[in-house]
PDB file of C-alpha atoms in Angstrom:
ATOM      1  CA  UNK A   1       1.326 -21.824  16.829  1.00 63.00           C
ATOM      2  CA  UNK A   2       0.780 -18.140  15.179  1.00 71.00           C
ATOM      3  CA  UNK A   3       0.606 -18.606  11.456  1.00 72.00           C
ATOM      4  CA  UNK A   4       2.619 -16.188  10.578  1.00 70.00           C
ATOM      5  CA  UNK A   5       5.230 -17.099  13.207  1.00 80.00           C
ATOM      6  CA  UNK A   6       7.443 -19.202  10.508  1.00 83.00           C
ATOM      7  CA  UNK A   7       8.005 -15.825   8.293  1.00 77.00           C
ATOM      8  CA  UNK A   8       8.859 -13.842  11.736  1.00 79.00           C
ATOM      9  CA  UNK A   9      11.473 -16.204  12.435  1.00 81.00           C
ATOM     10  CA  UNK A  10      12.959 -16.366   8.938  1.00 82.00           C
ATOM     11  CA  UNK A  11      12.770 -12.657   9.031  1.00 80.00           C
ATOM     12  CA  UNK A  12      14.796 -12.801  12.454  1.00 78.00           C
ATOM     13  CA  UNK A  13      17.224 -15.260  11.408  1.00 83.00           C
ATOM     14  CA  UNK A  14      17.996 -12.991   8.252  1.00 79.00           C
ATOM     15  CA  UNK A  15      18.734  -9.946  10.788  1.00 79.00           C
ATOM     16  CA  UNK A  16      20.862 -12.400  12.645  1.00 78.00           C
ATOM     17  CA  UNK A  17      23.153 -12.769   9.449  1.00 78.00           C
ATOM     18  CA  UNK A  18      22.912  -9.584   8.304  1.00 76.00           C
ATOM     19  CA  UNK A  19      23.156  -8.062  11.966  1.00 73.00           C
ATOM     20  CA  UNK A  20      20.336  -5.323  10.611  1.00 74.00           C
ATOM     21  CA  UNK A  21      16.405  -5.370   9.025  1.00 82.00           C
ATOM     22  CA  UNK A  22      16.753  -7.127   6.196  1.00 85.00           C
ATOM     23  CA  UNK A  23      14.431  -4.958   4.582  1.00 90.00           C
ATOM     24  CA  UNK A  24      16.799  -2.055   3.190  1.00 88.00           C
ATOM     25  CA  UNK A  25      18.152  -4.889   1.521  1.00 88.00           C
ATOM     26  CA  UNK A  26      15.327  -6.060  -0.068  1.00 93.00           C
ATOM     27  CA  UNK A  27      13.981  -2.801  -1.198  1.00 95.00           C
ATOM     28  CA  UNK A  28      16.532  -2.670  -3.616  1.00 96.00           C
ATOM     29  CA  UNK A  29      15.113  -5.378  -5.902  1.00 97.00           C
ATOM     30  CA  UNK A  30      11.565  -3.550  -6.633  1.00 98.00           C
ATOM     31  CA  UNK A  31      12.786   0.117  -7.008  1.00 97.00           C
ATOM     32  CA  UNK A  32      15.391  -1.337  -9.106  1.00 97.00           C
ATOM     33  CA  UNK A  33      13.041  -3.654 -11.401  1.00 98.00           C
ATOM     34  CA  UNK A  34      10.459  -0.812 -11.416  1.00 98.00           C
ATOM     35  CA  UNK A  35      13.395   1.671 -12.415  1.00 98.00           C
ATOM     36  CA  UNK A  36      14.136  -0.361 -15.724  1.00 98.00           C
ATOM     37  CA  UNK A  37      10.335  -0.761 -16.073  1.00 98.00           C
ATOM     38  CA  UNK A  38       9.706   3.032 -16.128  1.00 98.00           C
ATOM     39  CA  UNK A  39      12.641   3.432 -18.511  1.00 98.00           C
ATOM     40  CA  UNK A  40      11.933   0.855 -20.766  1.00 98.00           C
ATOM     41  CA  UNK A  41       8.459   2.603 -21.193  1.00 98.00           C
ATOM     42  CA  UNK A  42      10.256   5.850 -21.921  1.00 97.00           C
ATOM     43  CA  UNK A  43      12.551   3.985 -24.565  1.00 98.00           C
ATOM     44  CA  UNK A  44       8.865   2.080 -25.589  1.00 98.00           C
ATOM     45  CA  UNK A  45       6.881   5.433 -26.030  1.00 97.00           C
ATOM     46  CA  UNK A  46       9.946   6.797 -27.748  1.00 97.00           C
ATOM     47  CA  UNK A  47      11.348   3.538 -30.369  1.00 97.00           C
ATOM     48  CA  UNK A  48       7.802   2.523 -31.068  1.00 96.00           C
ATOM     49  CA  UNK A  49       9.538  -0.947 -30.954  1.00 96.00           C
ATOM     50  CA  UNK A  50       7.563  -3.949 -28.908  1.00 95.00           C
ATOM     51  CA  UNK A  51      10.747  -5.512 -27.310  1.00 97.00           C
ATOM     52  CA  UNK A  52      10.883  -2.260 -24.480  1.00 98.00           C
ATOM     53  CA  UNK A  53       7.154  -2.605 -23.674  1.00 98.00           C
ATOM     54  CA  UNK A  54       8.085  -6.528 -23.012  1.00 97.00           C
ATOM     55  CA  UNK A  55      10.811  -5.765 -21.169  1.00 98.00           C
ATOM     56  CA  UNK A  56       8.630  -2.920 -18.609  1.00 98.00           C
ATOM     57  CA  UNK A  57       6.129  -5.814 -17.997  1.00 98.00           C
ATOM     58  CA  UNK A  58       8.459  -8.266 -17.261  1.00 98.00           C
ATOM     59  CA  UNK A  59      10.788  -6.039 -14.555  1.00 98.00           C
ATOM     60  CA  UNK A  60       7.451  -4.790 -13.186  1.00 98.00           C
ATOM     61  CA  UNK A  61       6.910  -8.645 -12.220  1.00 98.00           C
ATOM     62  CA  UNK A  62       9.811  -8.602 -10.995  1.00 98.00           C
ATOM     63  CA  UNK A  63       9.250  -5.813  -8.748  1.00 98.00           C
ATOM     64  CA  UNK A  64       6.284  -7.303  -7.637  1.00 98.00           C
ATOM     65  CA  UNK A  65       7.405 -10.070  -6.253  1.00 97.00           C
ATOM     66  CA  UNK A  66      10.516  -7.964  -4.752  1.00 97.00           C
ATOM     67  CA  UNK A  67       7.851  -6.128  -2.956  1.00 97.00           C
ATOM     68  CA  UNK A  68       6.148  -9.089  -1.299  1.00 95.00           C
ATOM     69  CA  UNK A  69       9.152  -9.141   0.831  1.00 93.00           C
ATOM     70  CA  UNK A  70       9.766  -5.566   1.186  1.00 95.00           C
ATOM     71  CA  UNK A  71       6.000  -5.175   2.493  1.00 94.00           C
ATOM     72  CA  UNK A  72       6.471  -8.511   5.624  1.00 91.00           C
ATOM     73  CA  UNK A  73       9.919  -6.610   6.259  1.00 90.00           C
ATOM     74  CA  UNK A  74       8.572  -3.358   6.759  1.00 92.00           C
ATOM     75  CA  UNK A  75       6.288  -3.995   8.633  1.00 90.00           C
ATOM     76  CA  UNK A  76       7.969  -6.323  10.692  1.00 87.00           C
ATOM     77  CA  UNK A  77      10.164  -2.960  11.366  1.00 88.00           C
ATOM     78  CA  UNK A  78       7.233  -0.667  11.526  1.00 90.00           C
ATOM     79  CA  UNK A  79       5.810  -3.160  14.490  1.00 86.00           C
ATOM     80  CA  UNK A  80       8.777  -1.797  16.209  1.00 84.00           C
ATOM     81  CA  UNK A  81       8.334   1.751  16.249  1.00 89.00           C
ATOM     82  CA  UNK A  82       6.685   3.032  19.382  1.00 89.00           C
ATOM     83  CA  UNK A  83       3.876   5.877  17.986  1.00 92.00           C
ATOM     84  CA  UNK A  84       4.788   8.240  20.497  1.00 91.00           C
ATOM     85  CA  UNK A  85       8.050   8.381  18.632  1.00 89.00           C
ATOM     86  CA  UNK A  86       8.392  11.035  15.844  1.00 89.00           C
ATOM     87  CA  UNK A  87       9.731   8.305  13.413  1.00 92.00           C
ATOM     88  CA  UNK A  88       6.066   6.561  13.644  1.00 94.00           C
ATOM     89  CA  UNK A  89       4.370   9.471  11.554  1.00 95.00           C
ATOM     90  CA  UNK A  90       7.214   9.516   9.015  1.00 96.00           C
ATOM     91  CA  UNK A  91       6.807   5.602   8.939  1.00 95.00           C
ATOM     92  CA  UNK A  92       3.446   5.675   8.578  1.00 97.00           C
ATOM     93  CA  UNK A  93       3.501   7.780   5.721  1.00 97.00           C
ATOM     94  CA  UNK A  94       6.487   5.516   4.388  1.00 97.00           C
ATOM     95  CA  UNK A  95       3.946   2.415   4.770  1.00 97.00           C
ATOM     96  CA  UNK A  96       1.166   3.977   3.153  1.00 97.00           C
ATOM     97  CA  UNK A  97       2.923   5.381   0.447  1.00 98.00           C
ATOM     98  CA  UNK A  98       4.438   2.184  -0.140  1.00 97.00           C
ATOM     99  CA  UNK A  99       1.412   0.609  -0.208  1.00 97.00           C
ATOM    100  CA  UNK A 100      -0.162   3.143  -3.036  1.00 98.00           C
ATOM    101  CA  UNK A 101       2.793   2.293  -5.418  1.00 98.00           C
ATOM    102  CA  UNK A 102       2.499  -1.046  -5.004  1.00 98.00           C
ATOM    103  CA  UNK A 103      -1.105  -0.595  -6.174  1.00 98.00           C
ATOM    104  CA  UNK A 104      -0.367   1.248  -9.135  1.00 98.00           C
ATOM    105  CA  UNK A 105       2.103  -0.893 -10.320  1.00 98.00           C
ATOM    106  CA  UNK A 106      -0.343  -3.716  -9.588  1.00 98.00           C
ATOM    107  CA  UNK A 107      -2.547  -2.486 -11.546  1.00 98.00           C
ATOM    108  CA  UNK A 108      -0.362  -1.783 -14.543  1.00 98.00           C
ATOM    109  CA  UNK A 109       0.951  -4.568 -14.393  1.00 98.00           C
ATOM    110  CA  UNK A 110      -2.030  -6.247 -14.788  1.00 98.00           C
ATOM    111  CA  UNK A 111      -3.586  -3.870 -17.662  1.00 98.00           C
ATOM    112  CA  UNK A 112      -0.361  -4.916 -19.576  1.00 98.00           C
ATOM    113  CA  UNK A 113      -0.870  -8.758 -19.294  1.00 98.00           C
ATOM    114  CA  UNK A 114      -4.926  -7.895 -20.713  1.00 98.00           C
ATOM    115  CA  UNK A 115      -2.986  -6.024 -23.336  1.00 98.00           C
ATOM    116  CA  UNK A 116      -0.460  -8.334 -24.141  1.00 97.00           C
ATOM    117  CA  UNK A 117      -2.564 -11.751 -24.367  1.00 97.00           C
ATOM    118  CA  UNK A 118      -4.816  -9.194 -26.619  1.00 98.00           C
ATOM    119  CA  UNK A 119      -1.954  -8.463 -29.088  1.00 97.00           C
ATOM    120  CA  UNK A 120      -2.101  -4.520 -28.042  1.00 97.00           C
ATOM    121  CA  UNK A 121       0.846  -2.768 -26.626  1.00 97.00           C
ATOM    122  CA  UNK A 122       0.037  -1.299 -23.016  1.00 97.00           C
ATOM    123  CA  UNK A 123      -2.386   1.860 -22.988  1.00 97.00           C
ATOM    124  CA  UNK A 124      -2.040   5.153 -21.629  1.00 97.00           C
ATOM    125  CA  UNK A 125      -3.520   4.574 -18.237  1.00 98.00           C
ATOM    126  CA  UNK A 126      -0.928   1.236 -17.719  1.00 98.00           C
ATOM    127  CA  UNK A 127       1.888   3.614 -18.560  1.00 98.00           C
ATOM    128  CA  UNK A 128       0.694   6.359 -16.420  1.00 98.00           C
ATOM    129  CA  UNK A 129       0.180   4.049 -13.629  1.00 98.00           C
ATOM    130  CA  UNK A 130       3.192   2.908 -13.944  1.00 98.00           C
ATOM    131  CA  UNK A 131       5.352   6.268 -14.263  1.00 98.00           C
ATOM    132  CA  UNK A 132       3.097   7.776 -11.113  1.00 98.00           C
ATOM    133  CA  UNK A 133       4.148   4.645  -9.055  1.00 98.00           C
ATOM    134  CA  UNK A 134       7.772   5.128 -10.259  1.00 98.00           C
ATOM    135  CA  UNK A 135       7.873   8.899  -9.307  1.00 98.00           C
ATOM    136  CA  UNK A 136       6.152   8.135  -5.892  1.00 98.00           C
ATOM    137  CA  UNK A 137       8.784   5.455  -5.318  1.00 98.00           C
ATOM    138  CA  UNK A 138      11.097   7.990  -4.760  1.00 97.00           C
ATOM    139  CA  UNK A 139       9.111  10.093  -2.222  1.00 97.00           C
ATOM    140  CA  UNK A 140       8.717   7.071  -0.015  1.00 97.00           C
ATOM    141  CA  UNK A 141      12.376   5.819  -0.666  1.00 96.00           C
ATOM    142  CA  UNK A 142      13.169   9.329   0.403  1.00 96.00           C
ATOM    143  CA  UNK A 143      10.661   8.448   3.353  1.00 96.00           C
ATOM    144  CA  UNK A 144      13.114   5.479   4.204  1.00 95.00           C
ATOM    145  CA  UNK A 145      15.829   7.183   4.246  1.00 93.00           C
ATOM    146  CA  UNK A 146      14.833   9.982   6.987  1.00 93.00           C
ATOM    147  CA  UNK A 147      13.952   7.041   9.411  1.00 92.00           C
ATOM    148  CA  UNK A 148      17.347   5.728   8.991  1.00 88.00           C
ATOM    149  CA  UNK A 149      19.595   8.480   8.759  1.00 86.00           C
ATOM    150  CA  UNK A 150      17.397  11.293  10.285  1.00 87.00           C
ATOM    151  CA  UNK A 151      15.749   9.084  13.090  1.00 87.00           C
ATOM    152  CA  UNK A 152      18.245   5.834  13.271  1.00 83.00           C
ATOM    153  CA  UNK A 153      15.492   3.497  13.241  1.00 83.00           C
ATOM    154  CA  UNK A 154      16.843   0.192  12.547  1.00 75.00           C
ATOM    155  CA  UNK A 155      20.498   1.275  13.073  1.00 63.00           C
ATOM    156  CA  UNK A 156      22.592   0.002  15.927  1.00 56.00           C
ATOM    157  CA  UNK A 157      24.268   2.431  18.051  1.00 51.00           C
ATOM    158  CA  UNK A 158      28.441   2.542  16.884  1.00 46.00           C
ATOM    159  CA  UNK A 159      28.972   6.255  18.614  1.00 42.00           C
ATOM    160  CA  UNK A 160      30.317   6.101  21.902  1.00 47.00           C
ATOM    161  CA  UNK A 161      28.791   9.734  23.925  1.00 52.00           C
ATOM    162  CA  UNK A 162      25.996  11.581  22.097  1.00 51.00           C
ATOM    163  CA  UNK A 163      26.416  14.909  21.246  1.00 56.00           C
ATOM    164  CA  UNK A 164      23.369  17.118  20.985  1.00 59.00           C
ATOM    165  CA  UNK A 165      22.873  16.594  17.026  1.00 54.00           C
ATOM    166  CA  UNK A 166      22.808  12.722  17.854  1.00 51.00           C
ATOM    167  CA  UNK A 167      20.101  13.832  20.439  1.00 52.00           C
ATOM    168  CA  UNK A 168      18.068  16.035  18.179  1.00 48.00           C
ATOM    169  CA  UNK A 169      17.990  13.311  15.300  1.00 49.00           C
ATOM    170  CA  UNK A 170      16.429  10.849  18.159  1.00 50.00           C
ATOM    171  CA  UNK A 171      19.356   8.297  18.761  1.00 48.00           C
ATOM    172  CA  UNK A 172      19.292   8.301  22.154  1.00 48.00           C
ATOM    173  CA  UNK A 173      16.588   6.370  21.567  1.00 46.00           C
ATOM    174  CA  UNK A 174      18.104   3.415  20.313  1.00 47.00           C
ATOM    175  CA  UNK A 175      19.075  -0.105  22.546  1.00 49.00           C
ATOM    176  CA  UNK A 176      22.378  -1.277  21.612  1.00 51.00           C
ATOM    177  CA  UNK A 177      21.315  -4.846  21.954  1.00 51.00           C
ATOM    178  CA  UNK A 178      18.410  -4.033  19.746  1.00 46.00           C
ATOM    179  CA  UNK A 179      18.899  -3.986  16.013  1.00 48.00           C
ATOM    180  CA  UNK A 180      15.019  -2.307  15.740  1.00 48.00           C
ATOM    181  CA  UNK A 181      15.902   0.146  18.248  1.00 47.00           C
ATOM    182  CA  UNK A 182      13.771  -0.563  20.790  1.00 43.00           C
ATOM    183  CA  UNK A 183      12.096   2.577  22.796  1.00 41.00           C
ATOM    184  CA  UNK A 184      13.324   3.773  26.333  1.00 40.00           C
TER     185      UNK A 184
END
């Protein structure tokens, strides 16, 4: 038995219910925990008062763990996009931009626990860290975006005929059995 065959099928079963990727879903959770983080270091840098820095630390946790499962969803999704497709570029840039956030939030997150258990409040370099992985977020959440609404990856077909803008934005190449889009 694959190993990672158990979180494939969990990840299928949650398409099932949802009757899409589960991962748009699940995005929501870190880019909304790192979105209070960032502005809690804004309201920190600007109050002086210990309760905001707390506060970043503990939604940047959050978004941590929220990105665990946007990372196995992704690229559970990626996996599905053909690299002769235009989408695969934009994806890959999606991924690896992704994949540099998560790092500097990692690493924030982890200068502010050092900084914490040492009674300091978080440095410079954990706040930058933190505000350059919150202003790339949005890049790559732009990124997301484009394959869905500019591509149609992950979408199921609802149109009936295509028209030439459906065409041009690459929906033909969607199966309408295939919630992934499979390639023709």
């Amino acid at each position: 038995m694959d190993p990672i065959s158990p979180v494939t099928t969990l990840i299928d079963k949650a398409e099932e219910l949802l009757g899409h990727s589960p991962h748009p879903a699940i995005v929501a959770l870190p880019l909304g925990a790192w979105s209070v983080s960032n502005v809690c270091d804004g309201l920190a840098l600007a109050t002086g008062d210990d309760r905001y820095d707390d506060a970043a630390r503990v939604s940047m946790a959050i978004g941590l763990i929220g990105a665990a499962g946007s990372i196995v969803t992704g690229l559970r999704d990626y996996s599905y996009i053909p690299e002769e497709r235009p989408s695969h570029e934009v994806a890959t840039r999606h991924a690896l931009g992704n994949a540099l956030v998560g790092t500097f939030f990692a690493t924030s997150y982890i200068l502010r626990v050092r900084a914490h258990e040492e009674g300091r409040r978080p440095g410079l370099l954990a706040r930058s860290l933190g505000f350059a992985g919150g202003a790339l977020s949005l890049y790559t959440a732009w990124l997301g975006g484009v394959l869905v609404e500019e591509y149609g990856e992950s979408v199921k077909p609802v149109m009936g005929e295509l028209d030439d803008e459906d065409e041009r934005r690459g929906r033909e190449r969607l199966a309408s059995d295939s919630p992934l889009g499979s390639y023709r």
